[in-house]
Amino acid sequence: MYKLLRVLDILGITSPDGTLPKEIGNLIHLTYLRIRSTNIRKLPKSIGKLKNLLTLDYWDVFAETEVQVPNVLWKLEKLRHLYLPNEMGGSIEALKLHTLKDLISLWGVGGGDWTRKEMGRLSSTLSKLYVHRISSKDQLKAVLDCPSMTENGCMYALALEWYGFKMKLDALSSKQGLRKLRLIGQAPDTSYNHDQLLFPSNLAKLELYYTKLERPETLSQLGKLVSLKVLKLSKDAYIGTKWCCRKEEFPALEELKLTSLPQLEDWDIEDGAMPCLKKLSIVSCIKLKRMPEGLMFVHGLEKLHIENMPTSFSTRHQKIKEYSDEASSEGEDYHITEHIPEVIIQDYSCASFR
């Protein structure tokens, strides 16, 4: 009976020995296998028998030691979506994936020699790729020159994580097929002139972490991306002290999240900027003095989330009730955010909803 299974979702279990039974290879009709939020740190070689598998999702593993994936995945020639755990470590080096001619998603492969040897052999059908632990510029070049990243490639969503060197932001400017981009690593912008720094023009979603951008002009360049709907700047992505969103910048932006930008002090929004913004989140930007006055002109804003901000910032947007006579007073900047239907303020001690 179980041999006829086509979908198997293993979620949140704890294995006594941290392994998956070799009998998994008997489920030859499986098309979907997900192993998530488990302590399973070793897959059996019999997994190479799952010739009908279309999706192998092995992304999230709780393990104190390196995860081991046997070099048998190349046998799964129908595989389209492969998600591998960050904890693979050295076992990635033996993995061969170039036989997977229909592969669409490859999420979680590590850098190192594997990147130099295998990236150029991967299928041009790849449209979703995440490569982490990139430790040199030649490894990065191997990723950017892979078949799916060329002019005729299918790359749609790309996530890169690197360390030990600084990436030039314009390295991706020619990748016009990209719609979603996540960058994790230093990519300083101080060496660019205003008209030299370019981003893929069709981006709809952009997430930056640790990039350490310094120039407000760089954010203005992002504001010219007419298709950009989601922007997340997190963990020192921007280390400048000022940011002004000019009129007509970010014309399609619907969601903006600013997290852990500890140097940002002054933020302004001109009337006409971010006209489509619906969700705004400000988290742990501890030096930000106040909410932009121009936010009151963003009439379509539906949700504002303020978290882990100084009390002096949060109280400016709250109604404070005087319990003695049931009266209430408005914070100094309440007029800026009063038009927003849902306002959630979570500071270090409490949460309030308006």
mmCIF file of N, CA, C and O in Angstrom, residues 215-292:
data_model
loop_
_atom_site.group_PDB
_atom_site.id
_atom_site.type_symbol
_atom_site.label_atom_id
_atom_site.label_comp_id
_atom_site.label_asym_id
_atom_site.label_seq_id
_atom_site.Cartn_x
_atom_site.Cartn_y
_atom_site.Cartn_z
ATOM 1 N N ARG A 215 25.641 55.642 0.312
ATOM 2 C CA ARG A 215 25.224 56.842 -0.405
ATOM 3 C C ARG A 215 23.705 56.881 -0.585
ATOM 4 O O ARG A 215 23.113 55.941 -1.114
ATOM 5 N N PRO A 216 23.071 57.990 -0.205
ATOM 6 C CA PRO A 216 21.627 58.135 -0.464
ATOM 7 C C PRO A 216 21.298 58.036 -1.950
ATOM 8 O O PRO A 216 20.201 57.617 -2.319
ATOM 9 N N GLU A 217 22.260 58.381 -2.797
ATOM 10 C CA GLU A 217 22.030 58.300 -4.245
ATOM 11 C C GLU A 217 21.777 56.872 -4.700
ATOM 12 O O GLU A 217 21.066 56.648 -5.684
ATOM 13 N N THR A 218 22.370 55.931 -3.988
ATOM 14 C CA THR A 218 22.139 54.521 -4.343
ATOM 15 C C THR A 218 20.679 54.153 -4.129
ATOM 16 O O THR A 218 20.061 53.465 -4.945
ATOM 17 N N LEU A 219 20.109 54.611 -3.012
ATOM 18 C CA LEU A 219 18.698 54.341 -2.757
ATOM 19 C C LEU A 219 17.815 55.057 -3.777
ATOM 20 O O LEU A 219 16.746 54.556 -4.142
ATOM 21 N N SER A 220 18.266 56.210 -4.250
ATOM 22 C CA SER A 220 17.526 56.908 -5.298
ATOM 23 C C SER A 220 17.536 56.106 -6.596
ATOM 24 O O SER A 220 16.550 56.100 -7.347
ATOM 25 N N GLN A 221 18.670 55.433 -6.873
ATOM 26 C CA GLN A 221 18.724 54.563 -8.048
ATOM 27 C C GLN A 221 17.722 53.418 -7.934
ATOM 28 O O GLN A 221 17.062 53.053 -8.910
ATOM 29 N N LEU A 222 17.591 52.875 -6.723
ATOM 30 C CA LEU A 222 16.580 51.841 -6.502
ATOM 31 C C LEU A 222 15.183 52.411 -6.749
ATOM 32 O O LEU A 222 14.298 51.709 -7.225
ATOM 33 N N GLY A 223 14.994 53.670 -6.397
ATOM 34 C CA GLY A 223 13.701 54.310 -6.583
ATOM 35 C C GLY A 223 13.280 54.447 -8.028
ATOM 36 O O GLY A 223 12.111 54.696 -8.325
ATOM 37 N N LYS A 224 14.225 54.275 -8.942
ATOM 38 C CA LYS A 224 13.917 54.375 -10.369
ATOM 39 C C LYS A 224 13.472 53.042 -10.972
ATOM 40 O O LYS A 224 13.113 52.994 -12.152
ATOM 41 N N LEU A 225 13.508 51.982 -10.181
ATOM 42 C CA LEU A 225 13.079 50.673 -10.685
ATOM 43 C C LEU A 225 11.553 50.642 -10.741
ATOM 44 O O LEU A 225 10.881 50.531 -9.719
ATOM 45 N N VAL A 226 11.014 50.724 -11.926
ATOM 46 C CA VAL A 226 9.568 50.943 -12.089
ATOM 47 C C VAL A 226 8.734 49.717 -11.761
ATOM 48 O O VAL A 226 7.513 49.822 -11.592
ATOM 49 N N SER A 227 9.365 48.531 -11.665
ATOM 50 C CA SER A 227 8.619 47.303 -11.364
ATOM 51 C C SER A 227 8.790 46.847 -9.925
ATOM 52 O O SER A 227 8.172 45.855 -9.521
ATOM 53 N N LEU A 228 9.618 47.549 -9.153
ATOM 54 C CA LEU A 228 9.940 47.102 -7.797
ATOM 55 C C LEU A 228 8.721 47.220 -6.882
ATOM 56 O O LEU A 228 8.195 48.310 -6.661
ATOM 57 N N LYS A 229 8.285 46.065 -6.329
ATOM 58 C CA LYS A 229 7.116 46.033 -5.452
ATOM 59 C C LYS A 229 7.473 45.771 -3.994
ATOM 60 O O LYS A 229 6.729 46.184 -3.100
ATOM 61 N N VAL A 230 8.592 45.084 -3.746
ATOM 62 C CA VAL A 230 9.000 44.747 -2.385
ATOM 63 C C VAL A 230 10.466 45.112 -2.209
ATOM 64 O O VAL A 230 11.313 44.715 -3.012
ATOM 65 N N LEU A 231 10.767 45.871 -1.146
ATOM 66 C CA LEU A 231 12.141 46.243 -0.815
ATOM 67 C C LEU A 231 12.382 45.992 0.663
ATOM 68 O O LEU A 231 11.634 46.490 1.514
ATOM 69 N N LYS A 232 13.419 45.195 0.971
ATOM 70 C CA LYS A 232 13.794 44.914 2.350
ATOM 71 C C LYS A 232 15.259 45.277 2.536
ATOM 72 O O LYS A 232 16.134 44.715 1.868
ATOM 73 N N LEU A 233 15.506 46.220 3.434
ATOM 74 C CA LEU A 233 16.862 46.634 3.780
ATOM 75 C C LEU A 233 17.106 46.214 5.219
ATOM 76 O O LEU A 233 16.451 46.717 6.129
ATOM 77 N N SER A 234 18.055 45.284 5.430
ATOM 78 C CA SER A 234 18.215 44.684 6.750
ATOM 79 C C SER A 234 19.680 44.565 7.145
ATOM 80 O O SER A 234 20.559 44.388 6.302
ATOM 81 N N LYS A 235 19.931 44.673 8.450
ATOM 82 C CA LYS A 235 21.228 44.358 9.053
ATOM 83 C C LYS A 235 22.372 45.072 8.349
ATOM 84 O O LYS A 235 23.228 44.466 7.705
ATOM 85 N N ASP A 236 22.396 46.380 8.489
ATOM 86 C CA ASP A 236 23.457 47.212 7.907
ATOM 87 C C ASP A 236 23.455 47.198 6.386
ATOM 88 O O ASP A 236 24.492 47.424 5.760
ATOM 89 N N ALA A 237 22.323 46.927 5.781
ATOM 90 C CA ALA A 237 22.250 47.035 4.328
ATOM 91 C C ALA A 237 22.561 48.462 3.894
ATOM 92 O O ALA A 237 23.205 48.689 2.860
ATOM 93 N N TYR A 238 22.108 49.426 4.689
ATOM 94 C CA TYR A 238 22.388 50.848 4.439
ATOM 95 C C TYR A 238 22.941 51.440 5.725
ATOM 96 O O TYR A 238 22.322 51.323 6.785
ATOM 97 N N ILE A 239 24.124 52.057 5.641
ATOM 98 C CA ILE A 239 24.756 52.615 6.837
ATOM 99 C C ILE A 239 24.850 54.136 6.769
ATOM 100 O O ILE A 239 25.556 54.760 7.569
ATOM 101 N N GLY A 240 24.126 54.741 5.821
ATOM 102 C CA GLY A 240 24.051 56.190 5.775
ATOM 103 C C GLY A 240 23.151 56.718 6.878
ATOM 104 O O GLY A 240 22.352 55.987 7.462
ATOM 105 N N THR A 241 23.249 58.008 7.153
ATOM 106 C CA THR A 241 22.452 58.620 8.221
ATOM 107 C C THR A 241 21.184 59.285 7.697
ATOM 108 O O THR A 241 20.258 59.531 8.468
ATOM 109 N N LYS A 242 21.133 59.568 6.388
ATOM 110 C CA LYS A 242 19.980 60.270 5.824
ATOM 111 C C LYS A 242 19.460 59.547 4.598
ATOM 112 O O LYS A 242 20.202 58.908 3.859
ATOM 113 N N TRP A 243 18.142 59.666 4.386
ATOM 114 C CA TRP A 243 17.505 59.100 3.193
ATOM 115 C C TRP A 243 16.297 59.958 2.857
ATOM 116 O O TRP A 243 15.431 60.177 3.705
ATOM 117 N N CYS A 244 16.252 60.433 1.627
ATOM 118 C CA CYS A 244 15.101 61.204 1.161
ATOM 119 C C CYS A 244 14.521 60.523 -0.067
ATOM 120 O O CYS A 244 15.209 60.333 -1.069
ATOM 121 N N CYS A 245 13.257 60.124 0.031
ATOM 122 C CA CYS A 245 12.552 59.522 -1.105
ATOM 123 C C CYS A 245 11.911 60.650 -1.911
ATOM 124 O O CYS A 245 10.966 61.301 -1.449
ATOM 125 N N ARG A 246 12.447 60.893 -3.087
ATOM 126 C CA ARG A 246 12.004 62.013 -3.911
ATOM 127 C C ARG A 246 10.676 61.724 -4.616
ATOM 128 O O ARG A 246 10.259 60.581 -4.759
ATOM 129 N N LYS A 247 10.062 62.773 -5.061
ATOM 130 C CA LYS A 247 8.823 62.661 -5.815
ATOM 131 C C LYS A 247 9.031 61.749 -7.014
ATOM 132 O O LYS A 247 10.052 61.833 -7.692
ATOM 133 N N GLU A 248 8.094 60.840 -7.247
ATOM 134 C CA GLU A 248 8.068 59.886 -8.351
ATOM 135 C C GLU A 248 9.027 58.712 -8.168
ATOM 136 O O GLU A 248 9.102 57.844 -9.035
ATOM 137 N N GLU A 249 9.755 58.633 -7.046
ATOM 138 C CA GLU A 249 10.579 57.464 -6.788
ATOM 139 C C GLU A 249 9.731 56.324 -6.227
ATOM 140 O O GLU A 249 8.701 56.560 -5.596
ATOM 141 N N PHE A 250 10.150 55.106 -6.477
ATOM 142 C CA PHE A 250 9.449 53.893 -6.048
ATOM 143 C C PHE A 250 7.976 53.917 -6.481
ATOM 144 O O PHE A 250 7.070 53.776 -5.666
ATOM 145 N N PRO A 251 7.725 54.067 -7.780
ATOM 146 C CA PRO A 251 6.338 54.219 -8.258
ATOM 147 C C PRO A 251 5.453 53.001 -8.056
ATOM 148 O O PRO A 251 4.224 53.144 -8.016
ATOM 149 N N ALA A 252 6.044 51.787 -7.961
ATOM 150 C CA ALA A 252 5.232 50.567 -7.840
ATOM 151 C C ALA A 252 5.389 49.891 -6.480
ATOM 152 O O ALA A 252 4.752 48.861 -6.238
ATOM 153 N N LEU A 253 6.197 50.454 -5.584
ATOM 154 C CA LEU A 253 6.508 49.779 -4.324
ATOM 155 C C LEU A 253 5.261 49.598 -3.466
ATOM 156 O O LEU A 253 4.530 50.540 -3.185
ATOM 157 N N GLU A 254 5.046 48.341 -3.024
ATOM 158 C CA GLU A 254 3.892 48.014 -2.188
ATOM 159 C C GLU A 254 4.296 47.645 -0.764
ATOM 160 O O GLU A 254 3.489 47.784 0.156
ATOM 161 N N GLU A 255 5.519 47.155 -0.585
ATOM 162 C CA GLU A 255 5.970 46.735 0.748
ATOM 163 C C GLU A 255 7.401 47.203 0.988
ATOM 164 O O GLU A 255 8.282 46.968 0.161
ATOM 165 N N LEU A 256 7.620 47.837 2.131
ATOM 166 C CA LEU A 256 8.949 48.311 2.515
ATOM 167 C C LEU A 256 9.227 47.869 3.939
ATOM 168 O O LEU A 256 8.419 48.087 4.841
ATOM 169 N N LYS A 257 10.387 47.224 4.129
ATOM 170 C CA LYS A 257 10.776 46.769 5.462
ATOM 171 C C LYS A 257 12.187 47.249 5.758
ATOM 172 O O LYS A 257 13.125 46.935 5.022
ATOM 173 N N LEU A 258 12.335 48.011 6.837
ATOM 174 C CA LEU A 258 13.635 48.516 7.283
ATOM 175 C C LEU A 258 13.948 47.863 8.623
ATOM 176 O O LEU A 258 13.225 48.066 9.603
ATOM 177 N N THR A 259 15.007 47.067 8.665
ATOM 178 C CA THR A 259 15.336 46.307 9.866
ATOM 179 C C THR A 259 16.811 46.462 10.220
ATOM 180 O O THR A 259 17.678 46.247 9.358
ATOM 181 N N SER A 260 17.090 46.827 11.455
ATOM 182 C CA SER A 260 18.465 46.896 11.961
ATOM 183 C C SER A 260 19.347 47.759 11.060
ATOM 184 O O SER A 260 20.385 47.322 10.548
ATOM 185 N N LEU A 261 18.909 48.998 10.876
ATOM 186 C CA LEU A 261 19.724 50.013 10.202
ATOM 187 C C LEU A 261 20.130 51.018 11.277
ATOM 188 O O LEU A 261 19.499 52.078 11.432
ATOM 189 N N PRO A 262 21.157 50.725 12.054
ATOM 190 C CA PRO A 262 21.446 51.473 13.276
ATOM 191 C C PRO A 262 21.981 52.880 13.061
ATOM 192 O O PRO A 262 22.026 53.670 14.010
ATOM 193 N N GLN A 263 22.365 53.238 11.827
ATOM 194 C CA GLN A 263 22.910 54.573 11.583
ATOM 195 C C GLN A 263 21.875 55.554 11.032
ATOM 196 O O GLN A 263 22.109 56.762 11.033
ATOM 197 N N LEU A 264 20.750 55.041 10.564
ATOM 198 C CA LEU A 264 19.751 55.902 9.934
ATOM 199 C C LEU A 264 19.100 56.817 10.968
ATOM 200 O O LEU A 264 18.512 56.369 11.939
ATOM 201 N N GLU A 265 19.210 58.131 10.740
ATOM 202 C CA GLU A 265 18.670 59.124 11.667
ATOM 203 C C GLU A 265 17.503 59.907 11.073
ATOM 204 O O GLU A 265 16.496 60.135 11.750
ATOM 205 N N ASP A 266 17.652 60.324 9.831
ATOM 206 C CA ASP A 266 16.649 61.182 9.204
ATOM 207 C C ASP A 266 16.131 60.543 7.924
ATOM 208 O O ASP A 266 16.902 60.187 7.033
ATOM 209 N N TRP A 267 14.802 60.411 7.852
ATOM 210 C CA TRP A 267 14.153 59.821 6.687
ATOM 211 C C TRP A 267 13.011 60.726 6.264
ATOM 212 O O TRP A 267 12.133 61.057 7.065
ATOM 213 N N ASP A 268 13.033 61.136 4.992
ATOM 214 C CA ASP A 268 11.990 62.007 4.457
ATOM 215 C C ASP A 268 11.337 61.364 3.242
ATOM 216 O O ASP A 268 11.985 60.637 2.485
ATOM 217 N N ILE A 269 10.051 61.633 3.072
ATOM 218 C CA ILE A 269 9.302 61.173 1.906
ATOM 219 C C ILE A 269 8.605 62.375 1.294
ATOM 220 O O ILE A 269 7.777 63.023 1.955
ATOM 221 N N GLU A 270 8.940 62.695 0.059
ATOM 222 C CA GLU A 270 8.279 63.808 -0.612
ATOM 223 C C GLU A 270 6.895 63.392 -1.105
ATOM 224 O O GLU A 270 6.647 62.204 -1.366
ATOM 225 N N ASP A 271 5.998 64.351 -1.203
ATOM 226 C CA ASP A 271 4.664 64.096 -1.735
ATOM 227 C C ASP A 271 4.795 63.559 -3.160
ATOM 228 O O ASP A 271 5.424 64.187 -4.013
ATOM 229 N N GLY A 272 4.228 62.383 -3.422
ATOM 230 C CA GLY A 272 4.325 61.765 -4.743
ATOM 231 C C GLY A 272 5.259 60.572 -4.783
ATOM 232 O O GLY A 272 5.275 59.835 -5.770
ATOM 233 N N ALA A 273 6.026 60.374 -3.726
ATOM 234 C CA ALA A 273 6.898 59.196 -3.653
ATOM 235 C C ALA A 273 6.113 58.013 -3.072
ATOM 236 O O ALA A 273 5.190 58.188 -2.291
ATOM 237 N N MET A 274 6.481 56.812 -3.471
ATOM 238 C CA MET A 274 5.868 55.584 -2.956
ATOM 239 C C MET A 274 4.335 55.632 -2.978
ATOM 240 O O MET A 274 3.675 55.317 -1.980
ATOM 241 N N PRO A 275 3.724 55.992 -4.087
ATOM 242 C CA PRO A 275 2.260 56.163 -4.110
ATOM 243 C C PRO A 275 1.467 54.878 -3.909
ATOM 244 O O PRO A 275 0.286 54.938 -3.560
ATOM 245 N N CYS A 276 2.104 53.703 -4.134
ATOM 246 C CA CYS A 276 1.394 52.422 -4.038
ATOM 247 C C CYS A 276 1.687 51.672 -2.750
ATOM 248 O O CYS A 276 1.221 50.539 -2.578
ATOM 249 N N LEU A 277 2.427 52.291 -1.824
ATOM 250 C CA LEU A 277 2.851 51.580 -0.616
ATOM 251 C C LEU A 277 1.651 51.138 0.221
ATOM 252 O O LEU A 277 0.765 51.921 0.531
ATOM 253 N N LYS A 278 1.654 49.828 0.592
ATOM 254 C CA LYS A 278 0.575 49.267 1.401
ATOM 255 C C LYS A 278 1.053 48.800 2.768
ATOM 256 O O LYS A 278 0.308 48.860 3.741
ATOM 257 N N LYS A 279 2.303 48.310 2.837
ATOM 258 C CA LYS A 279 2.830 47.781 4.094
ATOM 259 C C LYS A 279 4.185 48.417 4.386
ATOM 260 O O LYS A 279 5.058 48.460 3.516
ATOM 261 N N LEU A 280 4.340 48.880 5.617
ATOM 262 C CA LEU A 280 5.597 49.478 6.050
ATOM 263 C C LEU A 280 5.978 48.892 7.396
ATOM 264 O O LEU A 280 5.164 48.832 8.315
ATOM 265 N N SER A 281 7.224 48.431 7.497
ATOM 266 C CA SER A 281 7.723 47.847 8.740
ATOM 267 C C SER A 281 9.043 48.507 9.109
ATOM 268 O O SER A 281 9.944 48.621 8.276
ATOM 269 N N ILE A 282 9.139 48.956 10.359
ATOM 270 C CA ILE A 282 10.364 49.585 10.875
ATOM 271 C C ILE A 282 10.752 48.845 12.140
ATOM 272 O O ILE A 282 10.017 48.865 13.142
ATOM 273 N N VAL A 283 11.905 48.176 12.104
ATOM 274 C CA VAL A 283 12.327 47.328 13.211
ATOM 275 C C VAL A 283 13.781 47.643 13.574
ATOM 276 O O VAL A 283 14.667 47.622 12.714
ATOM 277 N N SER A 284 14.018 47.967 14.834
ATOM 278 C CA SER A 284 15.375 48.118 15.373
ATOM 279 C C SER A 284 16.221 49.125 14.601
ATOM 280 O O SER A 284 17.418 48.908 14.380
ATOM 281 N N CYS A 285 15.613 50.211 14.186
ATOM 282 C CA CYS A 285 16.373 51.338 13.611
ATOM 283 C C CYS A 285 16.497 52.379 14.722
ATOM 284 O O CYS A 285 15.762 53.379 14.759
ATOM 285 N N ILE A 286 17.403 52.139 15.634
ATOM 286 C CA ILE A 286 17.377 52.777 16.952
ATOM 287 C C ILE A 286 17.699 54.269 16.938
ATOM 288 O O ILE A 286 17.376 54.973 17.896
ATOM 289 N N LYS A 287 18.327 54.775 15.867
ATOM 290 C CA LYS A 287 18.659 56.203 15.822
ATOM 291 C C LYS A 287 17.649 57.025 15.026
ATOM 292 O O LYS A 287 17.760 58.257 14.989
ATOM 293 N N LEU A 288 16.679 56.352 14.410
ATOM 294 C CA LEU A 288 15.698 57.078 13.611
ATOM 295 C C LEU A 288 14.891 58.005 14.519
ATOM 296 O O LEU A 288 14.275 57.568 15.486
ATOM 297 N N LYS A 289 14.891 59.285 14.193
ATOM 298 C CA LYS A 289 14.309 60.283 15.088
ATOM 299 C C LYS A 289 12.784 60.307 15.024
ATOM 300 O O LYS A 289 12.111 60.444 16.063
ATOM 301 N N ARG A 290 12.249 60.211 13.825
ATOM 302 C CA ARG A 290 10.799 60.306 13.698
ATOM 303 C C ARG A 290 10.345 59.723 12.367
ATOM 304 O O ARG A 290 11.144 59.478 11.468
ATOM 305 N N MET A 291 9.053 59.501 12.251
ATOM 306 C CA MET A 291 8.468 59.006 11.007
ATOM 307 C C MET A 291 8.439 60.152 9.990
ATOM 308 O O MET A 291 8.241 61.308 10.355
ATOM 309 N N PRO A 292 8.652 59.850 8.704
ATOM 310 C CA PRO A 292 8.618 60.918 7.698
ATOM 311 C C PRO A 292 7.267 61.626 7.669
ATOM 312 O O PRO A 292 6.222 60.976 7.654
#
